[in-house]
Amino acid sequence: MRQMISALVFAASLAGGAAVAEQTTGTVIELYTSQGCSSCPPADDMLKELASRDDVIPLALHVDYWDYIGWVDDLANPAFTARQQAFAEAAGARTIYTPQMVIGGMDHVIGSRPMEVMDQIVAHNARPDPVDITMSRSGDTLTIDAETVQNTRGDAVVQLVRYVPEITRNITKGENAGRTMAYVNVVYSWEVATVWDTSAPLSLQAVVEGEDPIVVIVQDGTNGPILGAAQLR
């Protein structure tokens, strides 16, 4: 799903000058990965390629269930494991695995299969998003405005995501021992900002600190289809 809206720019005062961030929208791609997974590096590399595009919002969520096999992933968060498990349960699956990509909150693909991933991106980008989002930032205050552009009714969950654009790790044990891995768009915070009654437009302010990119995701529940997403980076 790609939201066809105009790019929004804003200026944030910084010491020595002004920083300009641009709003982009696109299909959310969640990669569930682990430093301790020998099958994950090809998917991690694919996410790097996707991170250079402006029609997708790729996010790396490191999970903790491989920590017992010799290398503890210091980027992992049990909450991300729980999110992946919730997606699996919603899809009727009994197990979770890495590398897995969840695209648009709907479609599950083995993360090391680039053609399948690209086909899903094309399909999702061809669909208009049901929710239109605009964001602006002034200092530590983020303003989020959203409205439905299709016949969407009921409650939607508005989530605020922060990530680090790139992190390098030297892995000395486990399945990837001896490798130096550069990970991109590594999520460290995923919080529910509010539950929104979509029968009326949304205007919301949130406190955000630091210069890391900000992603707003509007979703049908916390494990349903993503209705709209935008980021400032």
Coordinates of C-alpha atoms in Angstrom, one line a residue:
M1 CA 0.0 0.0 0.0
R2 CA 1.4 3.4 -0.9
Q3 CA -0.1 6.5 0.3
M4 CA -0.1 9.1 -2.5
I5 CA 0.3 12.3 -0.5
S6 CA 2.6 15.3 -0.9
A7 CA 5.9 15.2 0.9
L8 CA 6.1 17.4 4.0
V9 CA 9.3 19.0 5.1
F10 CA 10.1 20.7 8.4
A11 CA 13.0 22.5 9.9
A12 CA 14.3 21.7 13.3
S13 CA 16.7 24.0 15.0
L14 CA 20.1 22.5 15.7
A15 CA 23.4 23.9 16.9
G16 CA 25.2 25.3 13.9
G17 CA 22.3 25.1 11.5
A18 CA 19.0 23.7 10.5
A19 CA 18.1 20.1 9.8
V20 CA 15.4 19.3 7.3
A21 CA 13.5 16.1 7.4
E22 CA 11.1 14.8 4.8
Q23 CA 7.9 12.8 5.3
T24 CA 7.7 9.7 3.1
T25 CA 5.0 7.1 3.0
G26 CA 4.9 3.5 1.8
T27 CA 4.4 -0.1 2.5
V28 CA 5.7 -1.2 5.9
I29 CA 8.1 -4.1 5.8
E30 CA 8.9 -5.8 9.1
L31 CA 11.9 -8.0 9.0
Y32 CA 12.1 -10.4 12.0
T33 CA 15.8 -11.3 12.3
S34 CA 18.5 -12.2 14.8
Q35 CA 22.3 -11.9 15.0
G36 CA 22.4 -15.5 16.0
C37 CA 20.5 -16.8 12.9
S38 CA 22.8 -18.1 10.1
S39 CA 19.9 -17.8 7.5
C40 CA 19.3 -14.1 8.3
P41 CA 22.3 -12.2 6.6
P42 CA 20.7 -12.4 3.1
A43 CA 17.5 -10.9 4.4
D44 CA 19.4 -8.3 6.4
D45 CA 21.2 -7.4 3.1
M46 CA 17.9 -7.1 1.3
L47 CA 16.6 -4.7 3.9
K48 CA 19.6 -2.5 3.2
E49 CA 18.6 -2.3 -0.4
L50 CA 15.0 -1.6 0.6
A51 CA 16.1 1.2 2.9
S52 CA 17.3 3.2 -0.1
R53 CA 13.8 3.3 -1.6
D54 CA 11.2 6.0 -0.8
D55 CA 8.1 3.8 -1.5
V56 CA 8.6 1.4 1.4
I57 CA 9.2 1.7 5.2
P58 CA 11.6 -1.2 6.0
L59 CA 12.0 -2.0 9.7
A60 CA 14.3 -4.5 11.4
L61 CA 12.9 -6.2 14.5
H62 CA 15.4 -8.3 16.3
V63 CA 14.0 -11.3 18.2
D64 CA 15.4 -13.1 21.2
Y65 CA 14.4 -16.7 20.7
W66 CA 17.8 -17.7 19.2
D67 CA 19.8 -16.2 22.1
Y68 CA 20.3 -19.7 23.6
I69 CA 22.4 -21.1 20.7
G70 CA 25.6 -19.3 21.5
W71 CA 25.2 -15.6 20.9
V72 CA 22.9 -13.1 22.6
D73 CA 21.5 -10.5 20.3
D74 CA 21.8 -7.2 22.1
L75 CA 19.4 -5.6 19.7
A76 CA 16.6 -8.1 20.4
N77 CA 13.4 -7.2 22.3
P78 CA 10.9 -9.7 23.7
A79 CA 8.2 -7.3 22.6
F80 CA 9.2 -7.9 19.0
T81 CA 9.1 -11.7 19.5
A82 CA 5.6 -11.2 20.9
R83 CA 4.5 -9.1 17.9
Q84 CA 5.7 -11.7 15.5
Q85 CA 3.9 -14.4 17.5
A86 CA 0.7 -12.4 17.4
F87 CA 1.0 -12.1 13.6
A88 CA 1.5 -15.9 13.4
E89 CA -1.5 -16.6 15.6
A90 CA -3.7 -14.3 13.5
A91 CA -2.6 -16.2 10.4
G92 CA -3.2 -19.6 11.9
A93 CA 0.4 -20.5 12.0
R94 CA 1.8 -22.5 14.9
T95 CA 5.5 -21.5 14.7
I96 CA 7.6 -18.4 14.2
Y97 CA 10.9 -18.2 12.4
T98 CA 13.7 -16.0 11.1
P99 CA 14.1 -14.4 8.7
Q100 CA 10.5 -13.5 8.2
M101 CA 9.1 -10.4 6.5
V102 CA 5.6 -9.2 7.3
I103 CA 4.4 -6.9 4.6
G104 CA 1.7 -4.4 5.2
G105 CA 0.7 -6.2 8.4
M106 CA -0.9 -8.9 6.1
D107 CA 1.4 -11.0 4.0
H108 CA 4.2 -13.3 5.4
V109 CA 7.2 -14.0 3.3
I110 CA 10.5 -15.8 4.0
G111 CA 12.9 -12.9 4.2
S112 CA 15.6 -14.4 2.0
R113 CA 13.3 -14.8 -1.0
P114 CA 13.7 -11.5 -2.9
M115 CA 11.4 -12.2 -5.8
E116 CA 8.5 -13.0 -3.4
V117 CA 9.2 -9.9 -1.4
M118 CA 9.3 -7.7 -4.5
D119 CA 6.1 -9.1 -5.8
Q120 CA 4.4 -8.3 -2.5
I121 CA 5.7 -4.8 -2.5
V122 CA 4.4 -4.2 -6.0
A123 CA 1.0 -5.5 -5.0
H124 CA 0.8 -3.5 -1.8
N125 CA 2.0 -0.3 -3.5
A126 CA -0.8 -0.6 -6.1
R127 CA -3.4 -0.3 -3.4
P128 CA -4.3 3.1 -2.0
D129 CA -4.0 3.3 1.8
P130 CA -7.3 3.7 3.7
V131 CA -5.8 6.3 6.0
D132 CA -4.0 9.5 5.1
I133 CA -1.3 10.7 7.6
T134 CA 0.6 13.9 7.8
M135 CA 3.3 14.6 10.4
S136 CA 5.3 17.7 11.5
R137 CA 7.8 18.2 14.3
S138 CA 8.7 21.3 16.3
G139 CA 11.5 20.6 18.8
D140 CA 10.4 17.5 20.9
T141 CA 6.8 17.8 19.9
L142 CA 5.4 15.6 17.1
T143 CA 2.0 16.5 15.6
I144 CA 0.1 13.7 13.8
D145 CA -2.9 14.3 11.7
A146 CA -4.8 11.4 10.1
E147 CA -8.1 10.9 8.3
T148 CA -9.7 8.1 6.4
V149 CA -9.9 8.3 2.6
Q150 CA -11.9 5.1 2.2
N151 CA -14.9 3.6 4.0
T152 CA -12.9 2.7 7.0
R153 CA -14.9 2.4 10.3
G154 CA -14.2 1.4 13.8
D155 CA -11.1 1.8 15.9
A156 CA -7.5 1.8 14.7
V157 CA -4.3 1.6 16.7
V158 CA -1.8 4.5 16.2
Q159 CA 1.7 3.4 16.9
L160 CA 4.9 5.4 17.2
V161 CA 8.1 3.6 16.1
R162 CA 11.8 4.8 16.4
Y163 CA 14.8 3.2 14.8
V164 CA 18.5 3.6 14.3
P165 CA 19.4 3.9 10.6
E166 CA 22.6 1.7 10.9
I167 CA 24.3 -0.3 13.5
T168 CA 27.4 -2.6 13.1
R169 CA 28.1 -5.6 15.3
N170 CA 31.1 -7.9 15.4
I171 CA 29.8 -11.4 16.1
T172 CA 32.2 -13.7 17.8
K173 CA 30.1 -16.7 18.8
G174 CA 27.2 -18.7 17.5
E175 CA 26.1 -19.5 13.9
N176 CA 27.5 -16.2 12.6
A177 CA 30.8 -16.2 14.5
G178 CA 33.5 -14.3 12.7
R179 CA 31.2 -12.0 10.8
T180 CA 30.8 -8.3 11.0
M181 CA 27.2 -7.4 10.3
A182 CA 25.8 -4.0 9.4
Y183 CA 22.1 -3.8 10.3
V184 CA 19.8 -1.0 9.0
N185 CA 16.6 0.5 10.4
V186 CA 17.0 -1.3 13.7
V187 CA 13.8 -0.7 15.7
Y188 CA 14.4 0.1 19.4
S189 CA 11.0 1.5 20.4
W190 CA 7.5 0.5 19.3
E191 CA 4.7 2.1 21.3
V192 CA 1.0 2.6 21.1
A193 CA 0.2 6.3 20.9
T194 CA -3.6 6.0 21.0
V195 CA -6.6 4.1 19.9
W196 CA -8.4 6.2 17.3
D197 CA -12.1 6.2 16.4
T198 CA -11.8 6.5 12.6
S199 CA -15.2 8.0 12.3
A200 CA -13.6 11.4 13.0
P201 CA -10.3 12.9 11.9
L202 CA -7.3 12.5 14.3
S203 CA -5.1 15.2 15.6
L204 CA -2.5 14.1 18.1
Q205 CA 0.7 15.4 19.7
A206 CA 3.4 13.2 21.1
V207 CA 6.8 13.9 22.8
V208 CA 9.8 12.6 20.8
E209 CA 13.4 13.1 21.7
G210 CA 16.6 12.7 19.7
E211 CA 17.2 12.9 15.9
D212 CA 16.4 9.2 15.0
P213 CA 13.7 8.7 12.4
I214 CA 10.1 8.6 13.5
V215 CA 7.5 6.2 12.0
V216 CA 3.7 6.5 12.6
I217 CA 1.8 3.3 11.8
V218 CA -2.0 3.1 11.8
Q219 CA -3.2 -0.5 12.0
D220 CA -6.3 -2.5 12.4
G221 CA -5.5 -3.8 15.9
T222 CA -1.9 -4.5 16.6
N223 CA -1.6 -7.5 14.3
G224 CA -4.0 -6.7 11.5
P225 CA -3.6 -4.9 8.2
I226 CA -1.7 -1.6 8.2
L227 CA -4.1 1.1 7.1
G228 CA -1.5 3.8 6.7
A229 CA 2.1 4.7 7.6
A230 CA 4.5 7.6 7.3
Q231 CA 7.9 8.5 8.5
L232 CA 10.1 11.5 9.1
R233 CA 13.8 10.8 8.6

